[in-house]
GROMACS .gro file of N, CA and C in nm:
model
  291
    1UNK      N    1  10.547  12.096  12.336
    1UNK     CA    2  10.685  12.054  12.359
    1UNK      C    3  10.707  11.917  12.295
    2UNK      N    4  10.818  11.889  12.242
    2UNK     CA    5  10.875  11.755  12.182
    2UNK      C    6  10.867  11.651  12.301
    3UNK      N    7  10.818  11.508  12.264
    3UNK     CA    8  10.861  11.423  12.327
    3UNK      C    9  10.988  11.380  12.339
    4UNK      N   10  11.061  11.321  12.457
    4UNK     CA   11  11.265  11.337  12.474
    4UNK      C   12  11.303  11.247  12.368
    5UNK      N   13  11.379  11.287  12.271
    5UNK     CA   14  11.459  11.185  12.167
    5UNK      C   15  11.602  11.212  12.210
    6UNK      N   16  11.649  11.094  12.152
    6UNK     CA   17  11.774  11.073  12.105
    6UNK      C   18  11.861  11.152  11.981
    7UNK      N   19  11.927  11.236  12.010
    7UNK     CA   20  12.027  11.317  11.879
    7UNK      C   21  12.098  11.216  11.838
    8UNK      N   22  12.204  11.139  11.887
    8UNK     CA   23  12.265  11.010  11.798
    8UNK      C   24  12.165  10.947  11.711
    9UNK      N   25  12.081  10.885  11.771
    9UNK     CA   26  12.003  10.743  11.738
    9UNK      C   27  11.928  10.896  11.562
   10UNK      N   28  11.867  10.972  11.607
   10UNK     CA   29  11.770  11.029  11.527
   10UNK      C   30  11.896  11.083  11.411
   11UNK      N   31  12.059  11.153  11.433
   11UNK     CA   32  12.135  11.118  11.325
   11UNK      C   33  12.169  11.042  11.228
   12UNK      N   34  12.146  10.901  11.278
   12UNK     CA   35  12.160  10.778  11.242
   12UNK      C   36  12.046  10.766  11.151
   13UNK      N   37  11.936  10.809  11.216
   13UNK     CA   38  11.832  10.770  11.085
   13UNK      C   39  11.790  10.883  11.001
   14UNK      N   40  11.883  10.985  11.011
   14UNK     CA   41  11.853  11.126  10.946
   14UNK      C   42  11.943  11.085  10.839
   15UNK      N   43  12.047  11.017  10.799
   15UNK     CA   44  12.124  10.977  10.676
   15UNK      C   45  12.013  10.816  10.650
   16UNK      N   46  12.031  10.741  10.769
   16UNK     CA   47  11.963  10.591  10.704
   16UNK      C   48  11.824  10.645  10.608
   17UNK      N   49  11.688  10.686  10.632
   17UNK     CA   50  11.603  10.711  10.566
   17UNK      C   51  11.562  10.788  10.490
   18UNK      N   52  11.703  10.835  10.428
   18UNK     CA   53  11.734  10.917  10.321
   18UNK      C   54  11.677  11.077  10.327
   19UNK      N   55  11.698  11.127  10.445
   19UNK     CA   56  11.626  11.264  10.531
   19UNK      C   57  11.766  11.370  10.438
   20UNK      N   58  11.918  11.299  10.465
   20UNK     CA   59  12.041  11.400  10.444
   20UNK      C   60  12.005  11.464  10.273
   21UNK      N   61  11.963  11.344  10.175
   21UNK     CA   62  11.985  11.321  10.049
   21UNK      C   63  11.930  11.481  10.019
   22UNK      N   64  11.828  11.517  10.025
   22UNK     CA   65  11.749  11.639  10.026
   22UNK      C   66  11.814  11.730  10.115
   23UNK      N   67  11.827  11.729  10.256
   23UNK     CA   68  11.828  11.842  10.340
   23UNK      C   69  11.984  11.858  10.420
   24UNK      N   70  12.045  11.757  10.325
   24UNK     CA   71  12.227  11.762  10.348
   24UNK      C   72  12.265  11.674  10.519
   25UNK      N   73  12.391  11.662  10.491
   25UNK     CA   74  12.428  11.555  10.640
   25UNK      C   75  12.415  11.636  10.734
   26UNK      N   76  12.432  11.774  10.727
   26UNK     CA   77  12.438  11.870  10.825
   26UNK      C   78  12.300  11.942  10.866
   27UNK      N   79  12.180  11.950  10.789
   27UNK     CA   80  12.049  12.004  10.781
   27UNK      C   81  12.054  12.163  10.729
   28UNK      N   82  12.137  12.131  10.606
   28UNK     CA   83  12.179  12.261  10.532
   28UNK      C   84  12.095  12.345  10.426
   29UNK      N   85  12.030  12.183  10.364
   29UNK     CA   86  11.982  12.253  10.277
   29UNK      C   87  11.963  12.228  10.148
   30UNK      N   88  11.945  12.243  10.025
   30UNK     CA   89  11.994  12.273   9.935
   30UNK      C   90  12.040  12.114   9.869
   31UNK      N   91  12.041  11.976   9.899
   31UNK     CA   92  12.078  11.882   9.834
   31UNK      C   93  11.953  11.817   9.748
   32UNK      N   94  12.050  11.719   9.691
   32UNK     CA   95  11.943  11.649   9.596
   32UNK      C   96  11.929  11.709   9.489
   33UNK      N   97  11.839  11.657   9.432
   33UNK     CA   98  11.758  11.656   9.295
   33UNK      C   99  11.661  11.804   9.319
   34UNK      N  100  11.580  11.796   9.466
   34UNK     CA  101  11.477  11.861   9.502
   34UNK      C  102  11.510  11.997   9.522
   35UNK      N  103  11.697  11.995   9.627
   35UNK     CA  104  11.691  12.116   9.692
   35UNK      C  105  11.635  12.098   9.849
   36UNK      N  106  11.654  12.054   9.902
   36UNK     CA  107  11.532  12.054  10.050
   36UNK      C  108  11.575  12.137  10.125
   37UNK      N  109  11.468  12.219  10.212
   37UNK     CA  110  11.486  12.330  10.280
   37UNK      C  111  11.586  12.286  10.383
   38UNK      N  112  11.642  12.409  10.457
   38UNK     CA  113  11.754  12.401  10.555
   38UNK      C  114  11.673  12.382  10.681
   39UNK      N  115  11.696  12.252  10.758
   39UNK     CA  116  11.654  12.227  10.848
   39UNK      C  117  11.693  12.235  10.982
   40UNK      N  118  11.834  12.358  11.021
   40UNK     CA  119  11.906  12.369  11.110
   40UNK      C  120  11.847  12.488  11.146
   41UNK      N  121  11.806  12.499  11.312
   41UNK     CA  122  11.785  12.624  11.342
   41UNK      C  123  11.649  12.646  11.316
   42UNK      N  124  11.545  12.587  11.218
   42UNK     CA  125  11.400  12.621  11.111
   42UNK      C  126  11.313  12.652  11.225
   43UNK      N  127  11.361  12.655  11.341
   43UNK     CA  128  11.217  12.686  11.453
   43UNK      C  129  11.063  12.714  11.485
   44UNK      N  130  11.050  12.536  11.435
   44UNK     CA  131  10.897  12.517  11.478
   44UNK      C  132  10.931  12.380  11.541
   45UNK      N  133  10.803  12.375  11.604
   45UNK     CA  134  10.773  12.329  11.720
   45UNK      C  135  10.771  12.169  11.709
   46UNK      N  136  10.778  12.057  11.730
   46UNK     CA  137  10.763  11.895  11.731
   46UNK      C  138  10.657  11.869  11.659
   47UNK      N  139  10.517  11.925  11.712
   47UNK     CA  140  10.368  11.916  11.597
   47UNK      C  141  10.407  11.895  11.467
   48UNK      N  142  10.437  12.067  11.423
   48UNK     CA  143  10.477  12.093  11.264
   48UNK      C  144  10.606  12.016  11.231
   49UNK      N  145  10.637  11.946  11.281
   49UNK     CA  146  10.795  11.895  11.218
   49UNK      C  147  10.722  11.790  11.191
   50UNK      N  148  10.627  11.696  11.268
   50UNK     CA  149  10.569  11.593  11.260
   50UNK      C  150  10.487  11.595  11.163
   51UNK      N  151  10.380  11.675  11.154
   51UNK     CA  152  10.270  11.671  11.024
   51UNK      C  153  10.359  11.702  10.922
   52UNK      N  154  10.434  11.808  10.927
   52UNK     CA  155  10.526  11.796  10.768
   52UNK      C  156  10.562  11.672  10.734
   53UNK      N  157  10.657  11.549  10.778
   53UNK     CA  158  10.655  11.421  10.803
   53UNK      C  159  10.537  11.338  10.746
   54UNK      N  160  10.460  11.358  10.806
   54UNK     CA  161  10.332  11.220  10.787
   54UNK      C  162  10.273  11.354  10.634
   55UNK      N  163  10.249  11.479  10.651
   55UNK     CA  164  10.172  11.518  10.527
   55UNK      C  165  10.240  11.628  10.495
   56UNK      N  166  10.323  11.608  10.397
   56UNK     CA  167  10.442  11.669  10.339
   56UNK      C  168  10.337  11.771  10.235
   57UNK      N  169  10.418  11.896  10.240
   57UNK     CA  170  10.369  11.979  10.120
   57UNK      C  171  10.422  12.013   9.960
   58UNK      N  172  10.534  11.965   9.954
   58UNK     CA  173  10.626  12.001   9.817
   58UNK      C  174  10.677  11.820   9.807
   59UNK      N  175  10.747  11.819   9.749
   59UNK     CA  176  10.772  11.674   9.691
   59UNK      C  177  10.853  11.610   9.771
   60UNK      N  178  10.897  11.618   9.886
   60UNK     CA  179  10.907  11.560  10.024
   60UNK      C  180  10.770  11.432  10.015
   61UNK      N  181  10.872  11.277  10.019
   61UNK     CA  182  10.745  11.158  10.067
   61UNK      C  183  10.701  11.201  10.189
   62UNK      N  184  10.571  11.120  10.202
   62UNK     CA  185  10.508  11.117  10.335
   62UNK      C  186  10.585  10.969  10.417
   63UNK      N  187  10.576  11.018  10.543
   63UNK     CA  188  10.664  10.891  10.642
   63UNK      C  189  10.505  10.866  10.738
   64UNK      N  190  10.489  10.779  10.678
   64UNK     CA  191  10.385  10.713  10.780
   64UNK      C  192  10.430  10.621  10.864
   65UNK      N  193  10.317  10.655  11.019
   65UNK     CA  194  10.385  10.607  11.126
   65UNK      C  195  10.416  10.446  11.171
   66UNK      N  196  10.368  10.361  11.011
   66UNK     CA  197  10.390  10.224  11.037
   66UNK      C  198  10.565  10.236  10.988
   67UNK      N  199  10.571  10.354  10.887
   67UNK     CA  200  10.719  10.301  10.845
   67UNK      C  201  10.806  10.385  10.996
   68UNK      N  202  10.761  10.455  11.017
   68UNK     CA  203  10.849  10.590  11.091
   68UNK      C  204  10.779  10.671  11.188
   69UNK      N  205  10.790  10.516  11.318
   69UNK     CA  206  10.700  10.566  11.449
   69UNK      C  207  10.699  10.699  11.484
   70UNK      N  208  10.639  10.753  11.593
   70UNK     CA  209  10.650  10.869  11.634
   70UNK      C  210  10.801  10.912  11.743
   71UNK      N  211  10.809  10.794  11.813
   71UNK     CA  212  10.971  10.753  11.857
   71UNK      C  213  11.085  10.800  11.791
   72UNK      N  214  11.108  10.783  11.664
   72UNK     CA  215  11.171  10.769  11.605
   72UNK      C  216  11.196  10.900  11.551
   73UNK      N  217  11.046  10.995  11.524
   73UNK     CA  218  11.056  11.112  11.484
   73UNK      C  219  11.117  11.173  11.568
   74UNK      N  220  11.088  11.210  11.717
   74UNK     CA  221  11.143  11.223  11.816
   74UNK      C  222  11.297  11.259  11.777
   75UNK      N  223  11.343  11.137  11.784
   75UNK     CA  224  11.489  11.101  11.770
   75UNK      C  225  11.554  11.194  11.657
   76UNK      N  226  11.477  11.227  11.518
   76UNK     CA  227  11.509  11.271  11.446
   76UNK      C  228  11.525  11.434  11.459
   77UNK      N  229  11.440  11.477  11.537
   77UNK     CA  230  11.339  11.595  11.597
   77UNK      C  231  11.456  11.670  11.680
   78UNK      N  232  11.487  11.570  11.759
   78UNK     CA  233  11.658  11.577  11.875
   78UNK      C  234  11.748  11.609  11.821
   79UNK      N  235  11.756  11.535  11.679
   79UNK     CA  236  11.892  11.563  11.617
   79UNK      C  237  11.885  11.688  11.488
   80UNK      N  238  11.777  11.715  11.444
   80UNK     CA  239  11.798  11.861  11.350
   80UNK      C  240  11.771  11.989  11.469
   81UNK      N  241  11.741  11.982  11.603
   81UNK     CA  242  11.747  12.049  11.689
   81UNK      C  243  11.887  12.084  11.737
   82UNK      N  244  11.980  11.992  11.729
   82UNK     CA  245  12.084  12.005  11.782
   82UNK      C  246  12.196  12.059  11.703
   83UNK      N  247  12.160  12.053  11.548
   83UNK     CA  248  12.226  12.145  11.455
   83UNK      C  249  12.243  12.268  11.516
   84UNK      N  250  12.421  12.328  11.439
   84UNK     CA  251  12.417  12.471  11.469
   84UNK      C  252  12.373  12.555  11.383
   85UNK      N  253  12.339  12.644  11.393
   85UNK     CA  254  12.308  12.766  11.337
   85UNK      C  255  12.401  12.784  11.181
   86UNK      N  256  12.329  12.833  11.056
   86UNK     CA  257  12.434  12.894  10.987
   86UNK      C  258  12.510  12.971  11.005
   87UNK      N  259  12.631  12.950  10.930
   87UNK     CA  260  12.708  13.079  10.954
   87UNK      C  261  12.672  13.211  10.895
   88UNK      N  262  12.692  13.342  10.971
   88UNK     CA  263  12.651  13.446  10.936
   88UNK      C  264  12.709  13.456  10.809
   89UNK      N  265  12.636  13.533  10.683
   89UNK     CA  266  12.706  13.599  10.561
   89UNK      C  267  12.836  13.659  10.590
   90UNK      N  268  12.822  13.724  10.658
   90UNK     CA  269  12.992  13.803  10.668
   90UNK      C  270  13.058  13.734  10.703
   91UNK      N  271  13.062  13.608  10.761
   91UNK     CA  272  13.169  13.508  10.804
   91UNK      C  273  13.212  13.446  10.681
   92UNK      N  274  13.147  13.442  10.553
   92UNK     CA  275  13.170  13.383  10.488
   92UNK      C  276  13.249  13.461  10.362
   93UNK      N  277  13.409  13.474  10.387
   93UNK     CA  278  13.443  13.520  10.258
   93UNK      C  279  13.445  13.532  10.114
   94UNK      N  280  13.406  13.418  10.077
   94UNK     CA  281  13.338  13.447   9.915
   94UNK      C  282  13.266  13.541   9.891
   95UNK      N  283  13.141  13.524   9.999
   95UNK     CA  284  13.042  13.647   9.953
   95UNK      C  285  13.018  13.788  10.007
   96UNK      N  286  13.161  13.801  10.005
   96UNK     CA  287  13.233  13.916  10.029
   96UNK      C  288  13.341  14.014  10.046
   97UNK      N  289  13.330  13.932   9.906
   97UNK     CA  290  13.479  14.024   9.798
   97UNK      C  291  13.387  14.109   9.726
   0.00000   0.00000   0.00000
């Protein structure tokens, strides 16, 4: 189970430490240079959100815990948790004409 974070405070540093630039303001997806996976809804557990963090696998930096306590992950942890869900394909009329 996640330690209790903050969804504001972990929003706040989900744009400040440049988390949106890659994975969008919303945890969509798809921004940047990189593309970064959609992080709304991605359902795994506080651990794996964390080691992805400190030991990233694709060109995602590593956030080590002098720059980006475990607190803080938390906070961040709170707030791509609290994202909603995509919208279903069929909700979406473009891609489906």
């Amino acid at each position: 189970s996640a330690p209790s974070g903050d969804a504001a405070k972990g929003k706040q540093l989900f744009t400040t430490i440049g988390c949106s630039y890659c994975h969008g303001t919303a945890g969509q997806g798809g921004g940047g240079r990189t593309g970064g996976l959609r992080l709304a809804k991605m359902g795994i557990g506080f651990p794996a959100f964390l080691n992805q963090l400190r030991h990233p696998v694709n060109e995602m930096p590593p956030y080590v815990e002098s720059a980006l306590p475990d607190a803080a992950v938390a906070d961040i942890f709170a707030f791509v948790e609290s994202l909603p869900p995509p919208p279903d394909v069929k909700a979406i009329p473009i891609l489906n004409n």
